[in-house]
């Protein structure tokens, strides 16, 4: 019996790869291993599900059973991989089962970074990184509704996810306060003028921002949660949502001896330091970058599917704009490379904002852009200007 291609993970990366493989090969055996139910859903919808009046259950697009049928694959749900044995080309699963593979693809995703805080309320801090997380978050909000409290939600982190959840919570009548150690929102992605424009719109809509501060302690109180910030101030809230970032799941790979850094290190063909083992998605470090966005994952999956079906293909990225789901101020960002050296050129009017990030050594070379409000109609035009 031919050992299958085994994909560890049934998130966007895992399922997208399986779909791309089936486009190219209808018969290759595929086994997918999921730590949860394996149901297929759109992860980007998690941060604007409240505005769309979506519940955790309604976010499910297809069950794991339906995905098995569609992909003609075996999907092992609620199954943990405890060890990768590279020499034997097998996985040790929880409960003692062994799963052999011909090719192994690690698409395990990332875990939310957990804030370290003093006090007795640290275990009450929530994060939303998957459907189960969102279900718990949804339940917690419903409990606040039932208690008829002041409905104050503290969000830790003013990055993409924190800003999107802040805007989304407004749609349900909650009062979000966003705390971040930076001096402005989306500081690593936007020029200051765009940050200010987005902040002003969200503040007008009802969001409160506290910058240059972090939550250092949280304690349960009679009227909710008492939080102390690093700037010496205190505040009270009913719920805390952490959105301070993600950390790729590296434990299995590192234990097996695969090269890891910020993610599981791969070459341009997504192969790890071990031939026959590949990594994609939020857990992969490709070209010294971890790109936790939808579009890079799609390009990785197409390239890897070609490689695994006999056509070695390096992943190449075009300009990949990201839509920030903040209806209060429509924003699209095409971030420059992390280590890029350059400067923003910003043009702002009442109707919109356009910003280009140009290479410091070659000013005509555009490395990224940001657009807001009516200017988002120029998304494709701006993307065409970005050097790839």
Short mmCIF file of C-alpha atoms in Angstrom, two decimals:
data_model
loop_
_atom_site.label_atom_id
_atom_site.label_comp_id
_atom_site.label_asym_id
_atom_site.label_seq_id
_atom_site.Cartn_x
_atom_site.Cartn_y
_atom_site.Cartn_z
CA UNK A 1 0.00 0.00 0.00
CA UNK A 2 1.34 3.44 -0.98
CA UNK A 3 1.81 5.77 1.98
CA UNK A 4 -0.28 8.95 1.63
CA UNK A 5 0.55 12.61 1.59
CA UNK A 6 -0.17 13.61 5.18
CA UNK A 7 -1.22 17.17 5.96
CA UNK A 8 -1.13 18.18 9.64
CA UNK A 9 -3.73 20.91 10.04
CA UNK A 10 -7.18 21.60 8.60
CA UNK A 11 -7.16 25.38 8.62
CA UNK A 12 -7.04 27.55 5.53
CA UNK A 13 -3.54 26.33 4.60
CA UNK A 14 -4.27 22.62 5.02
CA UNK A 15 -7.58 22.61 3.18
CA UNK A 16 -6.35 24.95 0.42
CA UNK A 17 -3.41 22.64 -0.27
CA UNK A 18 -5.69 19.59 -0.41
CA UNK A 19 -7.97 21.39 -2.89
CA UNK A 20 -5.02 22.39 -5.07
CA UNK A 21 -3.68 18.83 -4.98
CA UNK A 22 -7.04 17.46 -6.13
CA UNK A 23 -7.06 19.86 -9.10
CA UNK A 24 -3.80 18.27 -10.26
CA UNK A 25 -4.17 14.65 -9.12
CA UNK A 26 -7.47 12.91 -8.53
CA UNK A 27 -6.03 9.73 -7.06
CA UNK A 28 -3.08 10.52 -4.80
CA UNK A 29 -3.99 9.36 -1.27
CA UNK A 30 -4.36 12.23 1.21
CA UNK A 31 -4.69 12.01 4.98
CA UNK A 32 -5.39 15.15 6.99
CA UNK A 33 -4.98 15.38 10.75
CA UNK A 34 -6.99 17.93 12.73
CA UNK A 35 -6.67 18.81 16.39
CA UNK A 36 -10.31 19.98 16.38
CA UNK A 37 -13.55 19.13 14.56
CA UNK A 38 -11.99 19.74 11.15
CA UNK A 39 -14.99 21.76 10.00
CA UNK A 40 -14.20 24.20 7.20
CA UNK A 41 -14.83 27.90 7.85
CA UNK A 42 -13.44 31.27 6.83
CA UNK A 43 -10.99 32.34 9.53
CA UNK A 44 -10.92 35.99 8.36
CA UNK A 45 -14.63 36.17 9.19
CA UNK A 46 -13.91 35.73 12.90
CA UNK A 47 -13.05 39.40 13.40
CA UNK A 48 -16.19 40.78 11.75
CA UNK A 49 -18.70 38.05 12.53
CA UNK A 50 -20.56 40.20 15.08
CA UNK A 51 -21.27 42.92 12.53
CA UNK A 52 -22.41 40.24 10.06
CA UNK A 53 -24.62 38.71 12.80
CA UNK A 54 -22.86 35.37 12.43
CA UNK A 55 -22.67 32.80 15.21
CA UNK A 56 -19.87 30.26 15.54
CA UNK A 57 -22.17 27.58 14.12
CA UNK A 58 -23.21 29.68 11.13
CA UNK A 59 -19.57 30.38 10.23
CA UNK A 60 -19.09 26.70 9.34
CA UNK A 61 -19.20 26.35 5.57
CA UNK A 62 -18.75 22.57 5.39
CA UNK A 63 -18.39 19.82 7.96
CA UNK A 64 -15.31 17.61 8.06
CA UNK A 65 -17.46 14.78 6.70
CA UNK A 66 -18.42 16.91 3.70
CA UNK A 67 -14.78 17.88 3.22
CA UNK A 68 -13.75 14.21 3.25
CA UNK A 69 -16.20 13.53 0.46
CA UNK A 70 -15.26 16.61 -1.56
CA UNK A 71 -11.51 16.02 -1.30
CA UNK A 72 -11.66 12.21 -1.38
CA UNK A 73 -9.37 12.29 1.62
CA UNK A 74 -9.28 10.75 5.07
CA UNK A 75 -9.64 13.36 7.81
CA UNK A 76 -8.71 12.39 11.36
CA UNK A 77 -10.50 14.82 13.68
CA UNK A 78 -9.78 15.60 17.34
CA UNK A 79 -6.41 13.94 16.84
CA UNK A 80 -3.11 15.19 18.24
CA UNK A 81 0.30 14.45 16.75
CA UNK A 82 2.70 13.82 19.61
CA UNK A 83 5.87 13.04 17.66
CA UNK A 84 7.34 13.14 14.16
CA UNK A 85 9.76 10.32 13.39
CA UNK A 86 11.65 11.47 10.32
CA UNK A 87 13.76 8.38 9.67
CA UNK A 88 10.74 6.06 9.79
CA UNK A 89 8.58 8.63 7.93
CA UNK A 90 5.76 8.33 10.41
CA UNK A 91 3.76 10.29 12.96
CA UNK A 92 2.96 9.12 16.47
CA UNK A 93 -0.61 10.08 17.30
CA UNK A 94 -2.20 10.44 20.70
CA UNK A 95 -3.45 7.04 21.88
CA UNK A 96 -0.56 5.10 20.35
CA UNK A 97 -1.61 5.07 16.70
CA UNK A 98 1.07 5.36 14.00
CA UNK A 99 0.48 7.20 10.71
CA UNK A 100 3.02 6.66 7.93
CA UNK A 101 3.54 9.21 5.17
CA UNK A 102 5.22 9.50 1.79
CA UNK A 103 5.28 13.28 2.06
CA UNK A 104 4.53 15.31 5.16
CA UNK A 105 3.13 18.84 5.11
CA UNK A 106 3.03 20.85 8.32
CA UNK A 107 0.16 23.35 8.23
CA UNK A 108 -0.31 23.64 11.97
CA UNK A 109 -0.88 27.37 12.19
CA UNK A 110 -0.03 29.54 15.18
CA UNK A 111 -1.14 30.14 18.74
CA UNK A 112 -2.12 33.50 20.22
CA UNK A 113 0.64 35.09 22.28
CA UNK A 114 -0.55 35.03 25.88
CA UNK A 115 0.08 38.21 27.86
CA UNK A 116 1.93 37.78 31.15
CA UNK A 117 0.05 39.62 33.88
CA UNK A 118 -0.06 39.55 37.64
CA UNK A 119 -3.28 39.13 39.61
CA UNK A 120 -5.96 36.49 39.96
CA UNK A 121 -7.82 37.25 36.74
CA UNK A 122 -5.27 36.26 34.14
CA UNK A 123 -7.11 33.08 33.22
CA UNK A 124 -10.15 35.13 32.22
CA UNK A 125 -8.34 36.76 29.28
CA UNK A 126 -9.73 35.49 25.97
CA UNK A 127 -8.25 35.34 22.48
CA UNK A 128 -9.87 34.43 19.18
CA UNK A 129 -7.77 32.39 16.77
CA UNK A 130 -10.16 29.64 15.68
CA UNK A 131 -13.79 28.63 15.67
CA UNK A 132 -13.71 27.16 19.19
CA UNK A 133 -12.19 30.40 20.50
CA UNK A 134 -14.90 32.43 18.80
CA UNK A 135 -17.58 30.20 20.28
CA UNK A 136 -16.26 30.93 23.79
CA UNK A 137 -15.99 34.65 22.99
CA UNK A 138 -19.55 34.67 21.67
CA UNK A 139 -20.77 32.90 24.82
CA UNK A 140 -18.96 35.41 27.05
CA UNK A 141 -20.55 38.35 25.22
CA UNK A 142 -23.98 36.73 25.58
CA UNK A 143 -23.40 36.41 29.33
CA UNK A 144 -22.63 40.13 29.50
CA UNK A 145 -25.85 40.80 27.62
CA UNK A 146 -27.78 38.70 30.11
CA UNK A 147 -26.20 40.44 33.11
CA UNK A 148 -26.96 43.87 31.66
CA UNK A 149 -23.53 45.14 32.74
CA UNK A 150 -21.72 48.22 31.50
CA UNK A 151 -20.49 46.18 28.50
CA UNK A 152 -16.90 47.43 28.59
CA UNK A 153 -14.43 45.28 26.64
CA UNK A 154 -10.68 45.79 26.92
CA UNK A 155 -8.69 44.79 23.82
CA UNK A 156 -4.96 44.24 24.19
CA UNK A 157 -3.21 45.21 20.97
CA UNK A 158 -3.90 47.83 18.29
CA UNK A 159 -2.79 45.73 15.35
CA UNK A 160 -4.99 44.36 12.57
CA UNK A 161 -7.00 41.96 14.70
CA UNK A 162 -7.41 44.34 17.64
CA UNK A 163 -8.69 47.14 15.41
CA UNK A 164 -11.06 44.85 13.55
CA UNK A 165 -12.55 43.43 16.75
CA UNK A 166 -12.90 46.94 18.18
CA UNK A 167 -14.94 48.03 15.15
CA UNK A 168 -16.93 44.78 15.22
CA UNK A 169 -17.82 45.07 18.91
CA UNK A 170 -19.39 48.46 18.27
CA UNK A 171 -21.96 46.75 16.06
CA UNK A 172 -23.14 44.74 19.08
CA UNK A 173 -23.35 47.74 21.38
CA UNK A 174 -20.20 47.06 23.39
CA UNK A 175 -17.73 49.71 24.52
CA UNK A 176 -14.20 48.76 23.38
CA UNK A 177 -11.02 50.22 24.83
CA UNK A 178 -7.81 49.34 22.98
CA UNK A 179 -4.47 49.36 24.80
CA UNK A 180 -1.12 49.13 23.00
CA UNK A 181 2.55 49.69 23.85
CA UNK A 182 3.10 51.60 20.60
CA UNK A 183 2.28 55.30 20.22
CA UNK A 184 -0.38 54.68 17.55
CA UNK A 185 -2.46 51.95 15.94
CA UNK A 186 -1.08 49.65 13.22
CA UNK A 187 2.29 51.30 13.84
CA UNK A 188 4.22 48.63 11.93
CA UNK A 189 1.99 48.73 8.86
CA UNK A 190 0.72 52.29 8.35
CA UNK A 191 2.30 55.72 8.05
CA UNK A 192 1.40 58.01 10.93
CA UNK A 193 -1.15 60.02 8.92
CA UNK A 194 -3.10 56.86 8.05
CA UNK A 195 -2.94 55.64 11.65
CA UNK A 196 -4.30 58.97 12.83
CA UNK A 197 -7.11 58.95 10.26
CA UNK A 198 -8.19 55.44 11.24
CA UNK A 199 -7.93 56.23 14.95
CA UNK A 200 -10.04 59.39 14.59
CA UNK A 201 -12.79 57.51 12.78
CA UNK A 202 -12.86 54.69 15.32
CA UNK A 203 -12.87 57.15 18.22
CA UNK A 204 -15.79 58.99 16.65
CA UNK A 205 -17.61 55.66 16.41
CA UNK A 206 -16.99 54.94 20.11
CA UNK A 207 -13.61 53.21 20.51
CA UNK A 208 -11.24 54.46 23.24
CA UNK A 209 -7.47 54.14 22.74
CA UNK A 210 -4.71 54.03 25.37
CA UNK A 211 -1.21 54.08 23.84
CA UNK A 212 2.28 53.62 25.30
CA UNK A 213 0.82 51.27 27.90
CA UNK A 214 0.32 47.58 28.55
CA UNK A 215 -1.86 45.66 30.98
CA UNK A 216 0.37 44.45 33.82
CA UNK A 217 -2.20 42.99 36.21
CA UNK A 218 -5.83 41.92 36.20
CA UNK A 219 -7.92 40.99 39.23
CA UNK A 220 -11.50 39.87 39.61
CA UNK A 221 -13.71 42.47 41.27
CA UNK A 222 -17.32 42.67 42.33
CA UNK A 223 -18.17 44.72 39.24
CA UNK A 224 -16.04 42.87 36.68
CA UNK A 225 -12.28 43.00 36.17
CA UNK A 226 -9.83 45.53 37.63
CA UNK A 227 -6.87 46.19 35.33
CA UNK A 228 -3.66 48.05 36.10
CA UNK A 229 -1.68 49.50 33.20
CA UNK A 230 2.06 50.01 32.92
CA UNK A 231 1.64 53.81 32.92
CA UNK A 232 0.32 53.59 36.48
CA UNK A 233 -3.35 54.10 35.64
CA UNK A 234 -6.18 51.67 36.38
CA UNK A 235 -9.40 50.80 34.62
CA UNK A 236 -12.38 48.49 34.98
CA UNK A 237 -13.85 46.26 32.29
CA UNK A 238 -16.20 43.32 31.91
CA UNK A 239 -14.18 41.28 29.41
CA UNK A 240 -10.59 41.22 28.11
CA UNK A 241 -9.65 40.12 24.60
CA UNK A 242 -5.97 39.67 23.80
CA UNK A 243 -4.91 40.45 20.24
CA UNK A 244 -1.19 41.05 20.71
CA UNK A 245 -0.04 38.63 18.03
CA UNK A 246 0.53 35.03 17.03
CA UNK A 247 3.36 32.60 17.64
CA UNK A 248 3.89 29.82 15.06
CA UNK A 249 3.48 26.30 16.42
CA UNK A 250 7.04 25.01 16.36
CA UNK A 251 7.11 22.34 19.08
CA UNK A 252 6.68 19.24 16.91
CA UNK A 253 9.07 20.46 14.25
CA UNK A 254 11.76 21.45 16.74
CA UNK A 255 11.39 18.16 18.62
CA UNK A 256 11.89 16.27 15.36
CA UNK A 257 15.07 18.22 14.60
CA UNK A 258 13.73 20.43 11.82
CA UNK A 259 15.31 23.87 11.52
CA UNK A 260 13.18 26.53 13.18
CA UNK A 261 13.57 30.22 13.87
CA UNK A 262 10.53 32.50 14.01
CA UNK A 263 8.74 29.77 12.06
CA UNK A 264 9.56 26.39 10.56
CA UNK A 265 12.30 27.33 8.10
CA UNK A 266 11.67 26.39 4.47
CA UNK A 267 13.29 27.04 1.12
CA UNK A 268 11.51 28.71 -1.79
CA UNK A 269 9.79 25.40 -2.62
CA UNK A 270 8.38 25.22 0.94
CA UNK A 271 10.65 22.28 1.88
CA UNK A 272 12.00 22.20 5.42
CA UNK A 273 15.49 21.11 6.40
CA UNK A 274 14.32 17.51 5.91
CA UNK A 275 13.64 16.29 2.35
CA UNK A 276 10.04 15.18 1.94
CA UNK A 277 8.78 17.42 4.76
CA UNK A 278 7.20 20.77 3.90
CA UNK A 279 5.62 23.64 5.83
CA UNK A 280 3.00 26.21 4.79
CA UNK A 281 0.81 28.87 6.34
CA UNK A 282 1.18 30.61 9.68
CA UNK A 283 3.76 28.12 10.99
CA UNK A 284 6.15 28.49 8.03
CA UNK A 285 9.08 30.88 7.70
CA UNK A 286 9.61 31.31 3.97
CA UNK A 287 12.42 33.58 2.81
CA UNK A 288 12.99 34.78 6.39
CA UNK A 289 9.37 35.92 6.63
CA UNK A 290 6.29 34.60 8.39
CA UNK A 291 3.24 35.96 6.54
CA UNK A 292 0.02 35.30 8.49
CA UNK A 293 -2.29 36.52 5.72
CA UNK A 294 -4.65 34.80 3.30
CA UNK A 295 -2.99 35.62 -0.02
CA UNK A 296 0.52 34.29 0.82
CA UNK A 297 -1.08 31.04 1.93
CA UNK A 298 -2.93 30.67 -1.37
CA UNK A 299 0.24 31.19 -3.40
CA UNK A 300 2.15 28.76 -1.17
CA UNK A 301 -0.52 26.09 -1.66
CA UNK A 302 -0.56 26.42 -5.44
CA UNK A 303 3.21 26.21 -5.64
CA UNK A 304 3.46 23.25 -3.27
CA UNK A 305 0.67 21.32 -4.99
CA UNK A 306 2.58 21.64 -8.26
CA UNK A 307 5.78 20.46 -6.57
CA UNK A 308 4.11 17.46 -4.94
CA UNK A 309 2.57 16.37 -8.24
CA UNK A 310 5.82 16.39 -10.17
CA UNK A 311 6.50 19.98 -11.19
CA UNK A 312 8.98 21.56 -8.75
CA UNK A 313 7.75 25.12 -8.25
CA UNK A 314 9.11 27.95 -6.14
CA UNK A 315 6.56 30.18 -4.44
CA UNK A 316 6.51 33.70 -5.82
CA UNK A 317 4.39 36.47 -4.37
CA UNK A 318 2.84 39.34 -6.30
CA UNK A 319 1.76 42.48 -4.47
CA UNK A 320 -0.67 41.23 -1.84
CA UNK A 321 -2.92 43.99 -0.44
CA UNK A 322 -4.71 43.32 2.85
CA UNK A 323 -8.15 44.75 3.53
CA UNK A 324 -8.53 45.98 7.11
CA UNK A 325 -12.08 45.15 8.15
CA UNK A 326 -12.86 48.51 9.77
CA UNK A 327 -16.01 49.94 8.13
CA UNK A 328 -15.54 53.13 10.17
CA UNK A 329 -12.57 53.88 7.93
CA UNK A 330 -12.11 51.55 4.92
CA UNK A 331 -8.40 50.75 4.70
CA UNK A 332 -6.23 48.63 2.42
CA UNK A 333 -2.58 47.95 3.19
CA UNK A 334 0.17 46.37 1.11
CA UNK A 335 2.93 46.23 3.73
CA UNK A 336 6.52 46.74 2.60
CA UNK A 337 8.92 43.87 3.43
CA UNK A 338 9.76 43.70 7.12
CA UNK A 339 13.40 44.74 6.69
CA UNK A 340 12.79 47.23 3.89
CA UNK A 341 14.48 50.63 4.18
CA UNK A 342 12.58 53.54 2.76
CA UNK A 343 10.05 56.25 3.46
CA UNK A 344 6.33 56.94 3.12
CA UNK A 345 5.04 59.58 0.73
CA UNK A 346 1.51 60.47 1.87
CA UNK A 347 -1.19 62.44 0.07
CA UNK A 348 -4.33 63.05 2.12
CA UNK A 349 -7.59 64.78 1.30
CA UNK A 350 -10.99 64.86 2.94
CA UNK A 351 -12.15 62.06 0.62
CA UNK A 352 -9.21 59.71 0.95
CA UNK A 353 -5.58 58.95 1.67
CA UNK A 354 -2.89 57.49 -0.59
CA UNK A 355 0.55 56.53 0.68
CA UNK A 356 3.46 54.91 -1.14
CA UNK A 357 6.48 53.35 0.56
CA UNK A 358 9.55 53.80 -1.66
CA UNK A 359 12.98 52.18 -1.50
CA UNK A 360 15.53 54.54 0.11
CA UNK A 361 18.22 53.58 -2.43
CA UNK A 362 15.89 53.72 -5.44
CA UNK A 363 13.03 56.18 -4.83
CA UNK A 364 11.20 55.13 -7.99
CA UNK A 365 10.92 51.57 -6.64
CA UNK A 366 7.64 51.21 -4.72
CA UNK A 367 7.70 48.53 -2.00
CA UNK A 368 4.26 49.02 -0.44
CA UNK A 369 1.22 51.23 -0.12
CA UNK A 370 -1.72 52.20 2.07
CA UNK A 371 -5.04 53.65 0.93
CA UNK A 372 -8.14 54.75 2.83
CA UNK A 373 -11.74 55.81 2.25
CA UNK A 374 -12.58 56.57 -1.40
CA UNK A 375 -8.99 55.89 -2.42
CA UNK A 376 -9.49 52.15 -1.89
CA UNK A 377 -11.03 52.12 -5.38
CA UNK A 378 -7.41 52.42 -6.61
CA UNK A 379 -6.40 49.10 -5.03
CA UNK A 380 -5.46 47.35 -8.29
CA UNK A 381 -3.80 50.46 -9.74
CA UNK A 382 -1.64 50.83 -6.62
CA UNK A 383 -0.83 47.10 -6.49
CA UNK A 384 0.47 47.25 -10.07
CA UNK A 385 3.09 49.79 -8.96
CA UNK A 386 4.61 47.58 -6.27
CA UNK A 387 7.92 45.90 -7.13
CA UNK A 388 7.86 42.11 -6.62
#
